[in-house]
PDB file of N, CA and C in Angstrom:
ATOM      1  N   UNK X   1       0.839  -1.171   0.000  1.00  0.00           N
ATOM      2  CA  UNK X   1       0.000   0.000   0.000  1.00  0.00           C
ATOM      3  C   UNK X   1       0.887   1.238   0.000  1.00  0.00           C
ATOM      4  N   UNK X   2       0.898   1.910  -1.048  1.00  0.00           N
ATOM      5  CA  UNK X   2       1.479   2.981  -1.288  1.00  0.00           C
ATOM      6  C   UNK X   2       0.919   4.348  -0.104  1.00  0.00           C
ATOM      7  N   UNK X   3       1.919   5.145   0.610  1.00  0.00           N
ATOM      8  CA  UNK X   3       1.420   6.134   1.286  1.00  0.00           C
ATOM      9  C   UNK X   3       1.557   7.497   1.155  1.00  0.00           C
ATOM     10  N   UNK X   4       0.840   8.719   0.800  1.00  0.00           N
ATOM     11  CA  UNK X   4       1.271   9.484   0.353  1.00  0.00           C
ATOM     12  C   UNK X   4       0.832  10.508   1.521  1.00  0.00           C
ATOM     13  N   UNK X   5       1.951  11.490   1.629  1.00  0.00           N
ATOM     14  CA  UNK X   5       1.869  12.409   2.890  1.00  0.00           C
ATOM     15  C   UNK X   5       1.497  13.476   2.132  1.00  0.00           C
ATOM     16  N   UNK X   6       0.273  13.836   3.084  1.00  0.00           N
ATOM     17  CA  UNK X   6      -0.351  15.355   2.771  1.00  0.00           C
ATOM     18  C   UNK X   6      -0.579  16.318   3.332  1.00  0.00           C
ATOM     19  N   UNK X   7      -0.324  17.913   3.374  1.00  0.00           N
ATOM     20  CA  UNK X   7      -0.541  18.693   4.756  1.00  0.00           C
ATOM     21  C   UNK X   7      -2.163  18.612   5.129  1.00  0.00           C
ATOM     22  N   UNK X   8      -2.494  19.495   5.966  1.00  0.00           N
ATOM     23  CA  UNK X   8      -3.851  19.476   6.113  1.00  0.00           C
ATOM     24  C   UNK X   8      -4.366  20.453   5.131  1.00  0.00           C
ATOM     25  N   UNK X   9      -3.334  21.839   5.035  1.00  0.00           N
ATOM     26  CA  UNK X   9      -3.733  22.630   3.791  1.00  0.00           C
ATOM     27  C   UNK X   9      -4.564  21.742   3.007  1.00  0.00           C
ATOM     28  N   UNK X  10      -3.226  21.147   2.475  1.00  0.00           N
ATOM     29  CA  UNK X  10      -3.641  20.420   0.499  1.00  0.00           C
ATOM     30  C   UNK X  10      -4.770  19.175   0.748  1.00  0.00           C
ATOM     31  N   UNK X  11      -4.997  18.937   2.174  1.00  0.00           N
ATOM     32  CA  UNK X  11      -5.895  18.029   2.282  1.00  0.00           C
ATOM     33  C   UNK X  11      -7.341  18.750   2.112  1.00  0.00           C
ATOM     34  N   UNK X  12      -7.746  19.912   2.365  1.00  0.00           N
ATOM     35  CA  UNK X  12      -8.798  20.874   2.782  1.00  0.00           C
ATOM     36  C   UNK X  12      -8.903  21.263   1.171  1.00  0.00           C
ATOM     37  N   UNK X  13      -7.654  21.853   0.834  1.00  0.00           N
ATOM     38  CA  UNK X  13      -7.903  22.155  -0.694  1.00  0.00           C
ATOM     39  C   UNK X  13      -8.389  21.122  -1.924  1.00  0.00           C
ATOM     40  N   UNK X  14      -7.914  19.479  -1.368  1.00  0.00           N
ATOM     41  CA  UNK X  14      -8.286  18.820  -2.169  1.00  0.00           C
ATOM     42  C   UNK X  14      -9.428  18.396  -1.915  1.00  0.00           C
ATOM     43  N   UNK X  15     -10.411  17.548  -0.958  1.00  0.00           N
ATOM     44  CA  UNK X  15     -11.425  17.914  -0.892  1.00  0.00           C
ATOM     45  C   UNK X  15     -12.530  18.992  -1.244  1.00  0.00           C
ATOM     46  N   UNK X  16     -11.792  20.296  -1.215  1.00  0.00           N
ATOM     47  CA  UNK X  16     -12.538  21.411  -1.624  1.00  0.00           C
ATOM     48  C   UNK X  16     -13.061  20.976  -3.058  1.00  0.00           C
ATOM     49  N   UNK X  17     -12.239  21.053  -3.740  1.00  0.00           N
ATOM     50  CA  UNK X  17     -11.938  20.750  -5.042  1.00  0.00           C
ATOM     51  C   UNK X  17     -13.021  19.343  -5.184  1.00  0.00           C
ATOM     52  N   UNK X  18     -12.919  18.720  -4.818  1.00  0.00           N
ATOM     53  CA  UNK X  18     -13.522  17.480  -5.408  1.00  0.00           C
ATOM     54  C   UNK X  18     -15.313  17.666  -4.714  1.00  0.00           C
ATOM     55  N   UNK X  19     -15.362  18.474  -3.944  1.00  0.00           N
ATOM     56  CA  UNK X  19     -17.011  18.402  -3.446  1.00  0.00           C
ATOM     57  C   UNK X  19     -17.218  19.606  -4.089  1.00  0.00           C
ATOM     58  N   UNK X  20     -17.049  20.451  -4.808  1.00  0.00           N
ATOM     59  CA  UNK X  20     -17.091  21.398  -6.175  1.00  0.00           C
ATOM     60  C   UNK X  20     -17.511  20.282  -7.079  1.00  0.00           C
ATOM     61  N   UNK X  21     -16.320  19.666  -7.751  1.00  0.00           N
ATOM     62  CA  UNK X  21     -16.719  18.575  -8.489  1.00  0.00           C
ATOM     63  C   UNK X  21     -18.111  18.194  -8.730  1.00  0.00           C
ATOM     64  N   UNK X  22     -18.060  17.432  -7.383  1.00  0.00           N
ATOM     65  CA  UNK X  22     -18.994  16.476  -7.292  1.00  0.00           C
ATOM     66  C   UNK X  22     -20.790  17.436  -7.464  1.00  0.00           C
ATOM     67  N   UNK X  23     -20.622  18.629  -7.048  1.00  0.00           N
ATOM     68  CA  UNK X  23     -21.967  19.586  -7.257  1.00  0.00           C
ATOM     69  C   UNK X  23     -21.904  20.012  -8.517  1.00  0.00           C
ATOM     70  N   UNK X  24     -20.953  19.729  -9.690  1.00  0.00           N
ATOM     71  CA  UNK X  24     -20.976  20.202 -11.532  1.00  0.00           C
ATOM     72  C   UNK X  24     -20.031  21.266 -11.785  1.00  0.00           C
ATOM     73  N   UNK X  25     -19.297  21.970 -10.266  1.00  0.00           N
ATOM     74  CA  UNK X  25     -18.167  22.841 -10.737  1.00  0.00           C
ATOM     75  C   UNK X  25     -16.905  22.144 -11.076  1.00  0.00           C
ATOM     76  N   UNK X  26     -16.738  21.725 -12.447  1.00  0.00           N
ATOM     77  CA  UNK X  26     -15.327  20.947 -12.573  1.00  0.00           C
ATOM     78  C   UNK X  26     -14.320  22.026 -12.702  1.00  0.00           C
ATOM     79  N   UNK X  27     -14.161  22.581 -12.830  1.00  0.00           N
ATOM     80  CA  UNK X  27     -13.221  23.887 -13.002  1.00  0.00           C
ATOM     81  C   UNK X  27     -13.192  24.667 -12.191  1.00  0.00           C
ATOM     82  N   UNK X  28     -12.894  24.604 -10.756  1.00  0.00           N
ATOM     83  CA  UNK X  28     -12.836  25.905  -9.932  1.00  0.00           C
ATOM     84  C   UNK X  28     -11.641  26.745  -9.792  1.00  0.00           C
ATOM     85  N   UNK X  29     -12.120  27.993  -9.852  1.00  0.00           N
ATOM     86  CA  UNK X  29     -10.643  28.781  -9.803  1.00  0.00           C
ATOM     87  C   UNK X  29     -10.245  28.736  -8.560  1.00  0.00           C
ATOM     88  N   UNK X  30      -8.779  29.590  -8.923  1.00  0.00           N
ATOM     89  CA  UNK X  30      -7.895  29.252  -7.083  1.00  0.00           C
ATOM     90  C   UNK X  30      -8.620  30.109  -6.390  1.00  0.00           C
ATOM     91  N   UNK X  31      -9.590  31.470  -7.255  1.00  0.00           N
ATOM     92  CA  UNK X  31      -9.866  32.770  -6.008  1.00  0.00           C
ATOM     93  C   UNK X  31     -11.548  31.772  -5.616  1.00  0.00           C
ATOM     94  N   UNK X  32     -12.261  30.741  -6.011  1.00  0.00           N
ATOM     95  CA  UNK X  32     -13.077  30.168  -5.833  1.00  0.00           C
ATOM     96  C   UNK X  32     -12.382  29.475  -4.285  1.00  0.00           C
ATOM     97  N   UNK X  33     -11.471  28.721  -4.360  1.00  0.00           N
ATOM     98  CA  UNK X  33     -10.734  27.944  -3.281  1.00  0.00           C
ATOM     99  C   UNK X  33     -10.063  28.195  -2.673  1.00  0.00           C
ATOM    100  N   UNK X  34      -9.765  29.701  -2.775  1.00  0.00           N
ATOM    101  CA  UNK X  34      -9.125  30.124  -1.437  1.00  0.00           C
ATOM    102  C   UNK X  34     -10.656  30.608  -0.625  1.00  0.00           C
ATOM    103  N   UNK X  35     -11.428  31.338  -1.557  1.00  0.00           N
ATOM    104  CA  UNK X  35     -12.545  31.901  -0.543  1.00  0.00           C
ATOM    105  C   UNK X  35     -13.272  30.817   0.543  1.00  0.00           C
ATOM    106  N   UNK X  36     -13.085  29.984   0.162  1.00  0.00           N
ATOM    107  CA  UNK X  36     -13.894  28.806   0.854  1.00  0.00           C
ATOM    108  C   UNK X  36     -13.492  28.137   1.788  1.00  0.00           C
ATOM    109  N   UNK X  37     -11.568  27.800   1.047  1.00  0.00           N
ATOM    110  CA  UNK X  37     -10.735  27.480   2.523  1.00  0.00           C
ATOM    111  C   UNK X  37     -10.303  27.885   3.425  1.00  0.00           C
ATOM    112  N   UNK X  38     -10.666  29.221   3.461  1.00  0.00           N
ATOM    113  CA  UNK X  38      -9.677  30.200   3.665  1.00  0.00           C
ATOM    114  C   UNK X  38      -8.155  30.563   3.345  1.00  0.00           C
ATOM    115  N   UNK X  39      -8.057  30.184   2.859  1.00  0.00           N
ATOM    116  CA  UNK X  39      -6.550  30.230   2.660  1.00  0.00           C
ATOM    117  C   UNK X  39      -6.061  31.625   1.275  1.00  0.00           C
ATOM    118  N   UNK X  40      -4.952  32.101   1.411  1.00  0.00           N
ATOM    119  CA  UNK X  40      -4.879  32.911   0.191  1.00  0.00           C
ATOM    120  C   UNK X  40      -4.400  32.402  -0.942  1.00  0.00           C
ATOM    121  N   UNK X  41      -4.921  33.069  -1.967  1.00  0.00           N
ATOM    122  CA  UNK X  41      -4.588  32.300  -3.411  1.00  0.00           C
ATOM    123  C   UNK X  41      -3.326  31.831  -3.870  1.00  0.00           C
ATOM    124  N   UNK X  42      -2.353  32.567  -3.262  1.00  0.00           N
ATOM    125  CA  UNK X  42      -1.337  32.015  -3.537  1.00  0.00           C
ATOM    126  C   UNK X  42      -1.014  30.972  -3.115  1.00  0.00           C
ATOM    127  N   UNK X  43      -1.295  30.803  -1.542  1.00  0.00           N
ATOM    128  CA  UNK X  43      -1.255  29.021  -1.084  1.00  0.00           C
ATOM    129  C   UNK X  43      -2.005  28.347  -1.826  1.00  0.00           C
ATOM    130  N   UNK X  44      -3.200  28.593  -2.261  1.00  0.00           N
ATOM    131  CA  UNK X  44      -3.424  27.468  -2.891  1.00  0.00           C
ATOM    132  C   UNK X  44      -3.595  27.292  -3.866  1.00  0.00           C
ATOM    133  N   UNK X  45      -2.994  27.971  -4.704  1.00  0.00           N
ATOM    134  CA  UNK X  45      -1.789  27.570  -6.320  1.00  0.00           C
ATOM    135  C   UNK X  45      -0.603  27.141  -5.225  1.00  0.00           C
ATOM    136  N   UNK X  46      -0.265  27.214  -4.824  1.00  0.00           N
ATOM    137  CA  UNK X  46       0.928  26.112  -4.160  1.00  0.00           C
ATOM    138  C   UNK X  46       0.503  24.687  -3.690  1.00  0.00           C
ATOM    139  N   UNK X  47      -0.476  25.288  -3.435  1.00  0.00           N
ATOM    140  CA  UNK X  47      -0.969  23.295  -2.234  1.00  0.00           C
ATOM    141  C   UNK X  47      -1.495  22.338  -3.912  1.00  0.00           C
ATOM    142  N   UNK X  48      -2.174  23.447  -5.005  1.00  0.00           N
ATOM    143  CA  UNK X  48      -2.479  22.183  -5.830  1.00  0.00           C
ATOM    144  C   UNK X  48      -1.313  21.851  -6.773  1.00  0.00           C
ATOM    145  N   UNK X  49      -0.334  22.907  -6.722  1.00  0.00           N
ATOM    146  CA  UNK X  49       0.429  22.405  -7.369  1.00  0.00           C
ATOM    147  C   UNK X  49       1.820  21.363  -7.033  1.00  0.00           C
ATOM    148  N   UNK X  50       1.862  21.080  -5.777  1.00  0.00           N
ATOM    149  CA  UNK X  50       2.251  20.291  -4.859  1.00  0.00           C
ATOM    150  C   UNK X  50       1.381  18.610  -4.949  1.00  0.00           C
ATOM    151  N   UNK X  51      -0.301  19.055  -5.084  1.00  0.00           N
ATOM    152  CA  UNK X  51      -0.743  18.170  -4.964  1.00  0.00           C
ATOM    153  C   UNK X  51      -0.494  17.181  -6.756  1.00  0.00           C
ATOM    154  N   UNK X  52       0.035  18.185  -7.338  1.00  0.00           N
ATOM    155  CA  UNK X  52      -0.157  17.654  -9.414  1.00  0.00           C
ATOM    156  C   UNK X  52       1.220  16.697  -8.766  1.00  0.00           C
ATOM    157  N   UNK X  53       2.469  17.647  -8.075  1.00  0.00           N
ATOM    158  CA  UNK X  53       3.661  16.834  -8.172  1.00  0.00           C
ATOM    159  C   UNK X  53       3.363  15.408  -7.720  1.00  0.00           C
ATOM    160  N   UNK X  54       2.988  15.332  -6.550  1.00  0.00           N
ATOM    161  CA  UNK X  54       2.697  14.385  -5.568  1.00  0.00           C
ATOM    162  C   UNK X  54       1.857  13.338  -6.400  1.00  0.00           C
ATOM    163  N   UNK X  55       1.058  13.381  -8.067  1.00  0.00           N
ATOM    164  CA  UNK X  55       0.575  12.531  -8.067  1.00  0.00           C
ATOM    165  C   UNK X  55      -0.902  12.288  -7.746  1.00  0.00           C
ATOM    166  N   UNK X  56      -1.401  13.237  -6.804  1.00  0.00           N
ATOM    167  CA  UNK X  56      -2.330  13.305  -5.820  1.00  0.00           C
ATOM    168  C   UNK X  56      -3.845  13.547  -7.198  1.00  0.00           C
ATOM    169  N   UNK X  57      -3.236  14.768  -8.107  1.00  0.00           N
ATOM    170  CA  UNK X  57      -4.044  15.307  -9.053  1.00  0.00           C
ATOM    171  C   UNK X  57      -3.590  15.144 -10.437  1.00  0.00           C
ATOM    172  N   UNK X  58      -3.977  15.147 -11.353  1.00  0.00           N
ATOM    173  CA  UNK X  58      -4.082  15.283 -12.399  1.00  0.00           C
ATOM    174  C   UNK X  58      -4.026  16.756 -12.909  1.00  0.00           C
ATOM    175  N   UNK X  59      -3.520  17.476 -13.750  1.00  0.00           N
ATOM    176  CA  UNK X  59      -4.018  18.247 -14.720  1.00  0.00           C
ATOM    177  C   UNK X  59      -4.416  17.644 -16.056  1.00  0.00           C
ATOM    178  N   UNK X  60      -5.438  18.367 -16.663  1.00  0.00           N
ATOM    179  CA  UNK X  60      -5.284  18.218 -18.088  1.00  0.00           C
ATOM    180  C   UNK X  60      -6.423  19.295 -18.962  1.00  0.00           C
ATOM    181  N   UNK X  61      -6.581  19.499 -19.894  1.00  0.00           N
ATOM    182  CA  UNK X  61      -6.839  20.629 -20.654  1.00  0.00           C
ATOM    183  C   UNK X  61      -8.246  19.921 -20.911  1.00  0.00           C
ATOM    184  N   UNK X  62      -9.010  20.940 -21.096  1.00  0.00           N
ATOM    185  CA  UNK X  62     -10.733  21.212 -21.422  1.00  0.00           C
ATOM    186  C   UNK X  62     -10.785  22.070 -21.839  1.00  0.00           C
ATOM    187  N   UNK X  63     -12.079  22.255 -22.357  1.00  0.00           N
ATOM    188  CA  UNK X  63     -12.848  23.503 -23.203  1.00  0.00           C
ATOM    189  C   UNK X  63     -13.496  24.009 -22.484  1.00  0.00           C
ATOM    190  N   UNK X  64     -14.004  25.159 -21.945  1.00  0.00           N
ATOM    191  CA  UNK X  64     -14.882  26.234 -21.793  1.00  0.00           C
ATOM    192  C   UNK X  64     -16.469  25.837 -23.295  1.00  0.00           C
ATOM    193  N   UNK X  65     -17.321  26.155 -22.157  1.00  0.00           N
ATOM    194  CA  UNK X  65     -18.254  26.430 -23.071  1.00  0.00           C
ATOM    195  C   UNK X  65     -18.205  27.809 -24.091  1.00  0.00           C
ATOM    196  N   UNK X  66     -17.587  28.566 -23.841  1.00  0.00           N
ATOM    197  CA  UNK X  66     -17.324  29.676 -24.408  1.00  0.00           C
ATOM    198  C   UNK X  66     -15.865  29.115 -25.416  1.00  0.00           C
ATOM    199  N   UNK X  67     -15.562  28.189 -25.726  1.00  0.00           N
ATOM    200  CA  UNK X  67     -14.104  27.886 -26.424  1.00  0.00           C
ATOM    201  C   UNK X  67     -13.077  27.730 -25.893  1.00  0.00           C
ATOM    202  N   UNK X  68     -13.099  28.928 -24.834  1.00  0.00           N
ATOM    203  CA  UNK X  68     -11.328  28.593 -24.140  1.00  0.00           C
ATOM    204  C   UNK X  68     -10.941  27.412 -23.268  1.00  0.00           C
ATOM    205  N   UNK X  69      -9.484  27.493 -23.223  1.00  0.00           N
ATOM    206  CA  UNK X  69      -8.973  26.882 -22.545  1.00  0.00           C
ATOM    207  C   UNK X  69      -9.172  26.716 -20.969  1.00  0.00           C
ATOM    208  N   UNK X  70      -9.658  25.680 -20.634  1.00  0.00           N
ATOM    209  CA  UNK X  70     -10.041  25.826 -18.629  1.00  0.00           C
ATOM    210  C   UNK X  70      -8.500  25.821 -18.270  1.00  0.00           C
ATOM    211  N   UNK X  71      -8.234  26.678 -17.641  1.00  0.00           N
ATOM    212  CA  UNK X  71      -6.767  26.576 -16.702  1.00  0.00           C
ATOM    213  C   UNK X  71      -7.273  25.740 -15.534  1.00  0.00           C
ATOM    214  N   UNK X  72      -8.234  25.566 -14.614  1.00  0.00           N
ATOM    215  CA  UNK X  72      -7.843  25.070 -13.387  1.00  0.00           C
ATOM    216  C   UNK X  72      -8.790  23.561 -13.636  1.00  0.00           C
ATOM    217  N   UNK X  73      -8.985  22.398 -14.548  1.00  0.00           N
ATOM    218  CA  UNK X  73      -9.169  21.558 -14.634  1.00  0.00           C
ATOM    219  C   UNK X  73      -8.623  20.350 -13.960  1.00  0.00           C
ATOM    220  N   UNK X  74      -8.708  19.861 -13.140  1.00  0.00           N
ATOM    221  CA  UNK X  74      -8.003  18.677 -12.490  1.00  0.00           C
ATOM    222  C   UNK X  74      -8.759  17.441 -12.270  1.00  0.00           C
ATOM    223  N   UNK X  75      -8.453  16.750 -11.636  1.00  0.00           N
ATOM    224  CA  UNK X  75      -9.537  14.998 -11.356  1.00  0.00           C
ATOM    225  C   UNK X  75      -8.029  14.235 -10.619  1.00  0.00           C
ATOM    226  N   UNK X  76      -8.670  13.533 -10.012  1.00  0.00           N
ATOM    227  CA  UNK X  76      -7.912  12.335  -8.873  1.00  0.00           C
ATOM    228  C   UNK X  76      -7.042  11.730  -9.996  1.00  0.00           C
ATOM    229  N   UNK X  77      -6.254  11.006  -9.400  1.00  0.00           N
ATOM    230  CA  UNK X  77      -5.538  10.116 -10.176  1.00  0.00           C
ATOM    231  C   UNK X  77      -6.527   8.718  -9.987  1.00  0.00           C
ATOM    232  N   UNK X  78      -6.427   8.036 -10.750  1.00  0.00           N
ATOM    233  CA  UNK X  78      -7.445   6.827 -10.824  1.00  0.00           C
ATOM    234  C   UNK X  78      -7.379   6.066  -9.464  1.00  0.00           C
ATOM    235  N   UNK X  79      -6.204   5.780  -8.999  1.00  0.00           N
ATOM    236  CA  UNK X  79      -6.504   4.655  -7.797  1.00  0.00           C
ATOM    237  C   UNK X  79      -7.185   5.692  -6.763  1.00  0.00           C
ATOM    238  N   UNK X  80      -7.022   6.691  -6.809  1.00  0.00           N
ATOM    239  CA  UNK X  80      -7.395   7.971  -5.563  1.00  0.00           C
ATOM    240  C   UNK X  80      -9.078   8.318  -5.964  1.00  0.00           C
ATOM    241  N   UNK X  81      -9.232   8.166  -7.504  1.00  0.00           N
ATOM    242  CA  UNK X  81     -10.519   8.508  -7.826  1.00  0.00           C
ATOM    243  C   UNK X  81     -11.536   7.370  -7.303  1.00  0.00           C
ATOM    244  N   UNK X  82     -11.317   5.699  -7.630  1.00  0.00           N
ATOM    245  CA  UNK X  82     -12.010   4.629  -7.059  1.00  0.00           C
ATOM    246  C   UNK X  82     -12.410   4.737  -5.893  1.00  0.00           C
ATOM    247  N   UNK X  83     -11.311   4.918  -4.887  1.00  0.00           N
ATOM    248  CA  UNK X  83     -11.352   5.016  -3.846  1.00  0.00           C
ATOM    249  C   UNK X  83     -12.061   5.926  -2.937  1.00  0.00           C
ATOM    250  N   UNK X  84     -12.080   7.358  -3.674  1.00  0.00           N
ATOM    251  CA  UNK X  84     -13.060   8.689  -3.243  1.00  0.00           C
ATOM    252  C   UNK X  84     -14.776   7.720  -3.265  1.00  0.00           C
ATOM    253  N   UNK X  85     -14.866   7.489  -4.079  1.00  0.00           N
ATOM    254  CA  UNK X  85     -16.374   7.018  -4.817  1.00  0.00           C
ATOM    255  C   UNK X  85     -16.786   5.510  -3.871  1.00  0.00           C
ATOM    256  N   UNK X  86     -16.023   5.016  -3.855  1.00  0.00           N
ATOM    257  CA  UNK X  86     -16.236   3.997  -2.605  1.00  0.00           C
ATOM    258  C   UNK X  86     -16.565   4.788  -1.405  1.00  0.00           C
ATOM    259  N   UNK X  87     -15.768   4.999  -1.000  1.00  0.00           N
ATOM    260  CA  UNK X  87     -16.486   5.909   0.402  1.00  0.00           C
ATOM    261  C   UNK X  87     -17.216   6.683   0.648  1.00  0.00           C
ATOM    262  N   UNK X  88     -18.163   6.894  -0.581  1.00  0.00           N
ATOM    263  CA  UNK X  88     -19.735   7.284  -0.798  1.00  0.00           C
ATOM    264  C   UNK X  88     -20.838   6.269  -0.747  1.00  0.00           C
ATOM    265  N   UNK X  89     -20.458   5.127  -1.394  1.00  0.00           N
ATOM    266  CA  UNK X  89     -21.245   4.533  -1.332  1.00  0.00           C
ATOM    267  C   UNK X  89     -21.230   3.117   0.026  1.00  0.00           C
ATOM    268  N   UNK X  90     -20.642   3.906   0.745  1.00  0.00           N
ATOM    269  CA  UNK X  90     -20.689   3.087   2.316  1.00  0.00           C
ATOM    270  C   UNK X  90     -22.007   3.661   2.884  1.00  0.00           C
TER     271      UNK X  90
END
């Protein structure tokens, strides 16, 4: 079993992020996730980008309904994504 160490920051931010998700915001910006975690934007463009190194997240590119490019697009890495979704349906 692989273990991956996380602060509580990037733990708060990643959750944030994924119960966004899970309500149809796939794209939240950082000034969306700092307001919520409190935290300031700059931490958390640090905590997710800590969390991309770590493996933890994914980036990858989407469209805007309007055409553009989504900058803050992310999703679990697959064994992290199974695992989120299991512990819903407990």
């Amino acid at each position: 079993m692989n273990v991956i160490n996380i602060s509580k920051g990037q733990a708060k931010t990643l959750s944030t992020i994924m119960a966004l998700q899970r309500q149809g915001n796939v794209c939240p910006s950082y000034k969306e996730l700092s307001v919520i975690t409190g935290y300031n934007v700059r931490n958390v463009r640090k905590q997710v980008s800590d969390l991309v190194e770590k493996g933890v997240l994914i980036k990858y590119q989407m469209k805007l309904d309007n055409g553009r490019n989504a900058p803050n697009a992310y999703a679990l890495s697959e064994k992290l994504r199974m695992a989120w979704e299991d512990s819903f349906k407990e």
